[in-house]
Amino acid sequence: MSLADNPQNTSEDQTLQNFGYRQEYKRELKRFASFAVGFSFISITTGIFTTYGAVLNWGGPLGIWTWPIVIIGQVFVALIFASLASRMPLAGYSYQWMSRLANPKIGWLVGWVSFTFLIVDVVAVDYAVAATVLPSLFNYTESSLNAWLATGIVIVIQMVLIIFSTFWSTRINNTAVGTEIVGIVGLTLLLIIVGAIRSLLHADHLFSTGIVSPTGYFNPGTLTSTGPFMLSFLL
């Protein structure tokens, strides 16, 4: 018998309705908002912009063909997370999942590791913004002290938004993600158009090693170098 069929629960629901209360679950995060949270957390464009130069320097244009391999692995990871999310509560993140899949001790360890990772990740991103973007926007002197002060202010603003207003947090995040997607698509189209006008688009570029010597290109490397092709996995 389900909870809804229990006479006691039905009586309690009727009592609540008599006082003007109704049993309901208000879902504040819509589909795009849920997507935007994951998209901004993973920060795909940040990874591409910070590692693409290393790919070209160490693996050449040919290094981009490791991307399909990465996509296959990421699809498997996404399927695992989807399976976990459909069977276990999302609250508690990795602590919840590992405690149920293994035991609470391992869940406790993984939970603290994840918590530490999130602290470092958020502060690192905020510091990068405070040290590079904000000085240009607000025209203040770039220094370590100013960067740390700006980082603290950004963290406090984020904390206040998350604690007091899910609505505004999602609105700001949705706007940022939407702007990022439009900007990336626009930049991609612009590069394609400029490349086509200047006759710079050639299919053989996709299989070129660029500035990297083709001799020994696929060697695994030594103890001090993993090889140019392996480093292209940074993408």
Coordinates of C-alpha atoms in Angstrom, one line a residue, residues 24-205:
E24 CA 3.1 20.5 -3.0
Y25 CA 6.7 20.5 -4.2
K26 CA 7.8 23.7 -5.8
R27 CA 10.4 23.0 -8.4
E28 CA 12.4 26.3 -8.8
L29 CA 15.1 25.0 -11.2
K30 CA 13.7 24.6 -14.7
R31 CA 15.4 22.5 -17.4
F32 CA 17.7 25.1 -18.7
A33 CA 18.6 26.2 -15.2
S34 CA 19.6 22.6 -14.3
F35 CA 21.7 22.4 -17.5
A36 CA 23.2 25.8 -16.8
V37 CA 24.3 24.8 -13.3
G38 CA 26.1 21.7 -14.7
F39 CA 27.6 23.7 -17.7
S40 CA 29.0 26.5 -15.5
F41 CA 30.3 24.0 -12.9
I42 CA 32.2 22.0 -15.5
S43 CA 33.3 25.2 -17.3
I44 CA 34.1 23.6 -20.7
T45 CA 35.3 26.8 -22.3
T46 CA 37.7 27.5 -19.5
G47 CA 39.3 24.1 -20.1
I48 CA 39.5 24.6 -23.8
F49 CA 41.0 28.1 -23.6
T50 CA 43.6 27.1 -21.0
T51 CA 44.8 23.9 -22.5
Y52 CA 44.3 24.3 -26.3
G53 CA 47.6 26.1 -26.6
A54 CA 49.4 23.2 -24.9
V55 CA 47.7 20.8 -27.4
L56 CA 49.0 22.8 -30.4
N57 CA 52.5 23.2 -28.9
W58 CA 52.9 19.6 -27.9
G59 CA 50.7 17.7 -30.3
G60 CA 49.9 20.0 -33.2
P61 CA 46.5 20.2 -34.9
L62 CA 46.5 16.4 -35.1
G63 CA 46.2 16.4 -31.3
I64 CA 42.5 17.4 -31.5
W65 CA 41.6 13.9 -32.7
T66 CA 42.0 12.8 -29.1
W67 CA 38.8 14.8 -28.4
P68 CA 36.5 12.0 -29.7
I69 CA 38.2 9.6 -27.3
V70 CA 37.6 12.0 -24.4
I71 CA 33.9 12.3 -25.4
I72 CA 33.4 8.6 -25.3
G73 CA 34.8 8.5 -21.8
Q74 CA 32.7 11.4 -20.7
V75 CA 29.6 9.8 -22.0
F76 CA 30.2 6.8 -19.8
V77 CA 30.8 9.0 -16.8
A78 CA 27.5 10.9 -17.6
L79 CA 25.6 7.6 -17.8
I80 CA 27.0 6.5 -14.4
F81 CA 26.0 9.8 -12.8
A82 CA 22.5 9.6 -14.5
S83 CA 22.1 6.1 -13.1
L84 CA 23.1 7.1 -9.6
A85 CA 20.9 10.3 -9.7
S86 CA 17.8 8.2 -10.7
R87 CA 18.3 5.8 -7.8
M88 CA 19.8 7.8 -4.9
P89 CA 19.2 11.3 -3.5
L90 CA 21.3 14.1 -5.0
A91 CA 21.7 15.7 -1.5
G92 CA 25.0 14.7 -0.1
Y93 CA 26.7 14.4 -3.4
S94 CA 29.6 11.8 -3.5
Y95 CA 29.3 11.2 0.3
Q96 CA 25.7 9.9 -0.2
W97 CA 26.6 7.8 -3.2
M98 CA 29.7 6.2 -1.8
S99 CA 28.1 5.5 1.5
R100 CA 25.3 3.5 -0.2
L101 CA 27.5 1.9 -2.8
A102 CA 30.3 0.9 -0.5
N103 CA 30.1 1.9 3.2
P104 CA 29.9 5.0 5.3
K105 CA 33.6 5.1 6.1
I106 CA 34.6 5.3 2.4
G107 CA 31.7 7.8 1.9
W108 CA 33.1 9.9 4.7
L109 CA 36.6 9.9 3.1
V110 CA 35.3 10.7 -0.4
G111 CA 32.9 13.3 0.9
W112 CA 35.7 15.3 2.6
V113 CA 37.9 14.9 -0.6
S114 CA 35.0 16.3 -2.7
F115 CA 34.4 19.1 -0.2
T116 CA 38.1 20.1 -0.3
F117 CA 38.1 20.0 -4.0
L118 CA 35.1 22.3 -4.3
I119 CA 36.6 24.8 -1.9
V120 CA 39.8 24.9 -3.9
D121 CA 38.0 25.0 -7.2
V122 CA 35.6 27.9 -6.3
V123 CA 38.4 30.0 -4.7
A124 CA 40.7 29.4 -7.6
V125 CA 38.1 30.5 -10.2
D126 CA 37.1 33.5 -8.2
Y127 CA 40.8 34.5 -7.7
A128 CA 41.4 34.2 -11.4
V129 CA 38.5 36.5 -12.1
A130 CA 39.6 39.0 -9.4
A131 CA 43.2 39.0 -10.7
T132 CA 42.5 39.3 -14.4
V133 CA 39.0 40.5 -15.3
L134 CA 37.9 42.7 -12.5
P135 CA 40.9 45.1 -12.7
S136 CA 40.0 45.9 -16.3
L137 CA 36.3 46.3 -15.5
F138 CA 36.7 48.5 -12.4
N139 CA 40.1 50.1 -13.2
Y140 CA 41.9 49.4 -10.0
T141 CA 45.6 48.5 -9.5
E142 CA 46.5 44.9 -10.0
S143 CA 48.2 43.5 -6.9
S144 CA 48.1 40.4 -4.8
L145 CA 46.4 42.3 -1.9
N146 CA 43.7 43.7 -4.2
A147 CA 43.2 40.4 -5.9
W148 CA 42.6 38.6 -2.5
L149 CA 40.3 41.4 -1.3
A150 CA 38.3 41.2 -4.6
T151 CA 38.2 37.4 -4.2
G152 CA 36.7 37.7 -0.8
I153 CA 34.1 40.1 -2.0
V154 CA 33.1 37.9 -4.9
I155 CA 32.8 34.9 -2.5
V156 CA 30.6 36.8 -0.1
I157 CA 28.3 37.9 -3.0
Q158 CA 28.1 34.3 -4.2
M159 CA 27.3 33.1 -0.7
V160 CA 24.5 35.7 -0.2
L161 CA 22.9 34.9 -3.5
I162 CA 22.9 31.1 -2.9
I163 CA 21.6 31.4 0.7
F164 CA 18.9 34.0 0.2
S165 CA 17.7 33.7 -3.4
T166 CA 17.6 30.7 -5.6
F167 CA 15.7 32.7 -8.1
W168 CA 18.3 35.3 -8.6
S169 CA 21.2 32.8 -8.5
T170 CA 19.6 30.8 -11.4
R171 CA 18.8 34.0 -13.3
I172 CA 22.4 35.3 -13.1
N173 CA 23.8 31.8 -13.9
N174 CA 21.4 31.4 -16.8
T175 CA 22.3 34.7 -18.3
A176 CA 26.0 34.0 -17.9
V177 CA 25.7 30.6 -19.5
G178 CA 23.5 31.8 -22.3
T179 CA 25.9 34.7 -23.1
E180 CA 28.8 32.2 -23.1
I181 CA 27.1 29.8 -25.5
V182 CA 26.1 32.7 -27.8
G183 CA 29.7 34.1 -27.7
I184 CA 31.3 30.8 -28.4
V185 CA 29.0 30.0 -31.3
G186 CA 29.5 33.5 -32.7
L187 CA 33.3 33.3 -32.4
T188 CA 33.3 29.9 -34.1
L189 CA 31.2 31.2 -37.0
L190 CA 33.4 34.3 -37.2
L191 CA 36.6 32.2 -37.4
I192 CA 35.1 30.0 -40.1
I193 CA 34.0 33.0 -42.2
V194 CA 37.3 34.7 -41.9
G195 CA 39.2 31.5 -42.7
A196 CA 37.0 30.9 -45.7
I197 CA 37.5 34.5 -47.0
R198 CA 41.2 34.3 -46.6
S199 CA 41.4 30.8 -48.0
L200 CA 42.9 29.4 -44.8
L201 CA 40.6 26.4 -44.4
H202 CA 42.3 23.3 -45.7
A203 CA 41.4 19.7 -44.8
D204 CA 45.0 18.7 -44.5
H205 CA 45.4 21.0 -41.5

